[in-house]
GROMACS .gro file of C-alpha atoms in nm:
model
  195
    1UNK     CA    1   0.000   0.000   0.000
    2UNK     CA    2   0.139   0.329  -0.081
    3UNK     CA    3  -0.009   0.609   0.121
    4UNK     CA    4   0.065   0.967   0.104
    5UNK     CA    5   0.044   1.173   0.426
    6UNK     CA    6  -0.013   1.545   0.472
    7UNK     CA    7   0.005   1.755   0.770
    8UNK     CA    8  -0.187   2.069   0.638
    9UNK     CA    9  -0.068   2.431   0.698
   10UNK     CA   10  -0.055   2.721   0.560
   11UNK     CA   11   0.298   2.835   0.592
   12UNK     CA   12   0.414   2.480   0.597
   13UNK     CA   13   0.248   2.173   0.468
   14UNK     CA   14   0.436   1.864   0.569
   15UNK     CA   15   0.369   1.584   0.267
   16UNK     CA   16   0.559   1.222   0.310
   17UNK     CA   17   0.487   0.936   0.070
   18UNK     CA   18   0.579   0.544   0.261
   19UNK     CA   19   0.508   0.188   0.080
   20UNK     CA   20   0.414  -0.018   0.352
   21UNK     CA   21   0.415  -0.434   0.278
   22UNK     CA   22   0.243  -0.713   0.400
   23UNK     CA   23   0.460  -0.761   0.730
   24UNK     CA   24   0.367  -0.411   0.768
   25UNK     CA   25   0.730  -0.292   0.693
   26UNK     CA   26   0.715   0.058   0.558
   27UNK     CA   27   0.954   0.222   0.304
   28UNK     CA   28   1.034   0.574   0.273
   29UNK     CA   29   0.923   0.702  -0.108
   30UNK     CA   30   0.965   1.089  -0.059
   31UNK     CA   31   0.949   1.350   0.213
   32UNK     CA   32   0.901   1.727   0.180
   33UNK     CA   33   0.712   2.076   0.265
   34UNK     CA   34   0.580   2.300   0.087
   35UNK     CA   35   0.586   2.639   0.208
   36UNK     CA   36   0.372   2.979   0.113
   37UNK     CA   37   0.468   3.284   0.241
   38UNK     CA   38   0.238   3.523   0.496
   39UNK     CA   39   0.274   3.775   0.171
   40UNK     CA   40   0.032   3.618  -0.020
   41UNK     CA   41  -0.284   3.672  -0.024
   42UNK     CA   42  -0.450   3.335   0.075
   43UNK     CA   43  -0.598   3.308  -0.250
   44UNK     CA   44  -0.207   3.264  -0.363
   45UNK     CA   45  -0.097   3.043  -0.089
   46UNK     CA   46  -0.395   2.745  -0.117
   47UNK     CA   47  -0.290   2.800  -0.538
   48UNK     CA   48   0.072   2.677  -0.399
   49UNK     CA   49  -0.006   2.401  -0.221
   50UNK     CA   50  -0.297   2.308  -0.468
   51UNK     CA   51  -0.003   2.278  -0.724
   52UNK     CA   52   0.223   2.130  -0.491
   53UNK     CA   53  -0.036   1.864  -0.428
   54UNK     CA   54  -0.129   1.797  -0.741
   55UNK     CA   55   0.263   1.729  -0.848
   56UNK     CA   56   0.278   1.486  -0.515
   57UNK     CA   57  -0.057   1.331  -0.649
   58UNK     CA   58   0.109   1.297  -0.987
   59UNK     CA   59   0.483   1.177  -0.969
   60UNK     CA   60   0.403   0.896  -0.669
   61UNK     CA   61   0.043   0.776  -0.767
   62UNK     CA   62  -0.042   0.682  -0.403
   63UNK     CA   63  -0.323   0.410  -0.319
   64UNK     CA   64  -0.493   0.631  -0.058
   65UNK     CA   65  -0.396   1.000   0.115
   66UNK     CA   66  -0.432   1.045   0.458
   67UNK     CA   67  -0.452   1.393   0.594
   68UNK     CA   68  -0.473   1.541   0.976
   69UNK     CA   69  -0.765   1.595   1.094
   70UNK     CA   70  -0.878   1.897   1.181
   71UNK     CA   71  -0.935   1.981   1.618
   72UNK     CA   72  -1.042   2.209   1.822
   73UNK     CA   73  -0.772   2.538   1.898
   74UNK     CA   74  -0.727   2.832   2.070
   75UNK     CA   75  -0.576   2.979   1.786
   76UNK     CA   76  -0.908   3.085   1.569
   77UNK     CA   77  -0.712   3.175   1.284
   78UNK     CA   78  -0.470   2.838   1.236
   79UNK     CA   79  -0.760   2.643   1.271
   80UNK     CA   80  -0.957   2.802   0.988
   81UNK     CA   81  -0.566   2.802   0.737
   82UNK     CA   82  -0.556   2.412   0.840
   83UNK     CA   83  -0.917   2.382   0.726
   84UNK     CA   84  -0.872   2.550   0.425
   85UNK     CA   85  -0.528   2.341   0.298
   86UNK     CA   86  -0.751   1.995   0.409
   87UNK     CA   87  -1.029   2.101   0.195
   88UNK     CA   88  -0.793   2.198  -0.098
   89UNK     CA   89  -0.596   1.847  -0.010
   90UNK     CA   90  -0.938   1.644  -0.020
   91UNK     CA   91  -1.054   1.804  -0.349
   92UNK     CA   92  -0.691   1.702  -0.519
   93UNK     CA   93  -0.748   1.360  -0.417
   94UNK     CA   94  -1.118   1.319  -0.512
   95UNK     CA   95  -1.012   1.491  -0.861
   96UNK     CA   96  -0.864   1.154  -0.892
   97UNK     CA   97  -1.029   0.895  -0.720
   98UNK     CA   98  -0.781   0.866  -0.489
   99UNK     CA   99  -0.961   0.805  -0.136
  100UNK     CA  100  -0.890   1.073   0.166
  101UNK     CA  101  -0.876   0.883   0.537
  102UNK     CA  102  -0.859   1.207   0.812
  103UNK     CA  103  -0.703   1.107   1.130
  104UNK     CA  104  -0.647   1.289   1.465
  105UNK     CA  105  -0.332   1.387   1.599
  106UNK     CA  106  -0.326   1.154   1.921
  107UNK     CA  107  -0.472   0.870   1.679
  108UNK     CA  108  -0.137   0.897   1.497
  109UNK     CA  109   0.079   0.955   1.817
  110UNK     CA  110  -0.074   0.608   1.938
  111UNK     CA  111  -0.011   0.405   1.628
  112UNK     CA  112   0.334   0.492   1.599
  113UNK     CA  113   0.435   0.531   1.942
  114UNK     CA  114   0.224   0.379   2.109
  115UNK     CA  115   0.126   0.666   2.305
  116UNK     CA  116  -0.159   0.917   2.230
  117UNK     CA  117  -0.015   1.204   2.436
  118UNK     CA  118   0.331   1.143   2.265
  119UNK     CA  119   0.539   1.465   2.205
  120UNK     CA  120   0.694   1.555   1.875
  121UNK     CA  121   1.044   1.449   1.961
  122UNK     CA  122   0.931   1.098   2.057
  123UNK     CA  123   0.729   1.087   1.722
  124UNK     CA  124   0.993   1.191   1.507
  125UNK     CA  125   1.224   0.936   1.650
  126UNK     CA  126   1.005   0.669   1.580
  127UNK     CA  127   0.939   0.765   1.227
  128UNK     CA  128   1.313   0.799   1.165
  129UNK     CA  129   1.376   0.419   1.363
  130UNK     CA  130   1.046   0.282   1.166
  131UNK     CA  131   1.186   0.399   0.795
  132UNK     CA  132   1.508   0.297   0.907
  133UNK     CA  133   1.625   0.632   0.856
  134UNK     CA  134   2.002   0.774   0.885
  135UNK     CA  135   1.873   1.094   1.044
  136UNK     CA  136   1.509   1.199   1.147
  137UNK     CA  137   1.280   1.402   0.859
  138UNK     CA  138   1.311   1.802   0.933
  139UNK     CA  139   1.126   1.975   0.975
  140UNK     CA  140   0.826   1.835   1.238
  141UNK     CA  141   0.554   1.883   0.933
  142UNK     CA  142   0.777   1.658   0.716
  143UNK     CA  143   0.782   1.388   0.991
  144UNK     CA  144   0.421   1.420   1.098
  145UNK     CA  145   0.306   1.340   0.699
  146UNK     CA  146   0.509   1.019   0.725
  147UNK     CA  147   0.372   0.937   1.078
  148UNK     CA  148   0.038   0.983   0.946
  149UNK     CA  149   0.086   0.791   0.637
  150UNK     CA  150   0.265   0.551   0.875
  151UNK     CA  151  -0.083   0.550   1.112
  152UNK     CA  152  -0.295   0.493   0.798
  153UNK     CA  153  -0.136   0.197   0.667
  154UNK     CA  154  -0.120   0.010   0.988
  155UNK     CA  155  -0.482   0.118   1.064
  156UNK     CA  156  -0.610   0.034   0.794
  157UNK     CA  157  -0.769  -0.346   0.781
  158UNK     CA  158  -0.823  -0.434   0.427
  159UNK     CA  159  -0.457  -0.410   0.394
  160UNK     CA  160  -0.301  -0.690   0.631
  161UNK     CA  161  -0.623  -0.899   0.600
  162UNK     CA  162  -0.474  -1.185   0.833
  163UNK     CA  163  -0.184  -1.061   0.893
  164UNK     CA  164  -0.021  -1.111   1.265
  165UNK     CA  165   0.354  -1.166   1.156
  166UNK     CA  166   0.555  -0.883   1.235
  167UNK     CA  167   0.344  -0.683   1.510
  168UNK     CA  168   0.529  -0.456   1.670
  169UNK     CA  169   0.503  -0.329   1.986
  170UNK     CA  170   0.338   0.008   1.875
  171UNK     CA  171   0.096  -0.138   1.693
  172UNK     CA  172   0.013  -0.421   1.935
  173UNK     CA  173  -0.066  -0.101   2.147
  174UNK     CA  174  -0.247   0.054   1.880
  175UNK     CA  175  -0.485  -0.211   1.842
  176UNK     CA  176  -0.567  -0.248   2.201
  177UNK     CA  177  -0.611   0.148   2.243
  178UNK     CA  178  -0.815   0.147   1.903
  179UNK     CA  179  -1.061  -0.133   2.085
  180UNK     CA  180  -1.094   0.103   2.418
  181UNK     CA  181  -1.168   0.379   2.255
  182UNK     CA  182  -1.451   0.196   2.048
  183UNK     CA  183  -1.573   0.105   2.371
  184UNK     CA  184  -1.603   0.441   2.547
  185UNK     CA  185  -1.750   0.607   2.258
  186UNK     CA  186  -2.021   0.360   2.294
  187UNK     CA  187  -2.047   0.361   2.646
  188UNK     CA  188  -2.111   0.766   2.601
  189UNK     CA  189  -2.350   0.778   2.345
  190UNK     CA  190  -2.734   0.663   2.490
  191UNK     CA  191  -2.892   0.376   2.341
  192UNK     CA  192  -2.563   0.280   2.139
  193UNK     CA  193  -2.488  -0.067   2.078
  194UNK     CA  194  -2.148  -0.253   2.206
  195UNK     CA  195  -1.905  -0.383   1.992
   0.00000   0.00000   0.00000
């Protein structure tokens, strides 16, 4: 499965590209960010990364993009830039049937470290020790698209139908976090059914 991540932003818009295999090994493809400068008018800046996209989309032809969800800030105005870059993300991808999976930040801390509350350091490391990397992805964006396409790929079920080989640690973790959470979202909502 090839899965390009993006970790939307305005000023910088973190976009990694990972094959991952059946034993859930993943492979570094390409790594970058593309930038747009507060000079712009915003019209300008979504134009860059809407080109920028569409050249990702393009040269590495990934099976499925996964893209940050957006959450809940103090900061009115990043929230509505991150929200704007998803939406011009999502329409690249639907442009060419490629499917969009959104997933939250602490959903991607936990499948790669294990660890919903992680910090960026610890994420970064992990992404550099899962690619096998000589030196961790700079900046943070760059290595939160490849976590995220990292998160995808091991979240996602259709892909390792059967597969229990190769679990590591992290994902073990993921699974039994994923399965929690499923629970309490249940247990919250009234007349919901249990898994």
């Amino acid at each position: 499965m090839r899965v390009l991540g993006v970790d939307p932003g305005l000023t910088r818009c973190g976009l990694g590209v990972v094959d991952v295999a059946a034993n859930r090994t993943a492979t570094l493809v390409a790594v970058g960010v593309v930038g747009s400068s507060h000079e712009l008018s915003l019209d300008a800046r979504l134009l860059v990364i809407a080109d920028a996209i569409d050249q990702w989309l393009a040269a590495f032809k990934p099976d499925v993009l996964a893209i940050e969800r957006v959450f809940a800030q103090t900061n009115l105005s990043t929230v509505m830039g991150v929200a704007q870059v998803s939406g011009v993300v999502m329409v690249a991808a639907a442009r060419r049937g490629i499917p969009v999976a959104m997933h939250t930040p602490s959903e991607v801390k936990a499948a790669v470290t294990g660890n919903g509350r992680a910090d960026k350091a610890s994420v970064t490391a992990m992404v550099t020790r899962l690619l096998r990397l000589d030196e961790p992805p700079r900046p943070a964006d760059a290595a939160d698209a490849l976590a995220l396409a990292i998160a995808h790929a091991w979240r996602s079920g259709n892909a390792f139908a059967g597969n229990k080989q190769g679990t590591t640690a992290a994902q073990q973790l993921w699974r039994e976090a994923e399965a929690k959470s499923r629970v309490t979202k249940n247990k919250e909502k009234p007349g919901a059914k249990w898994n």
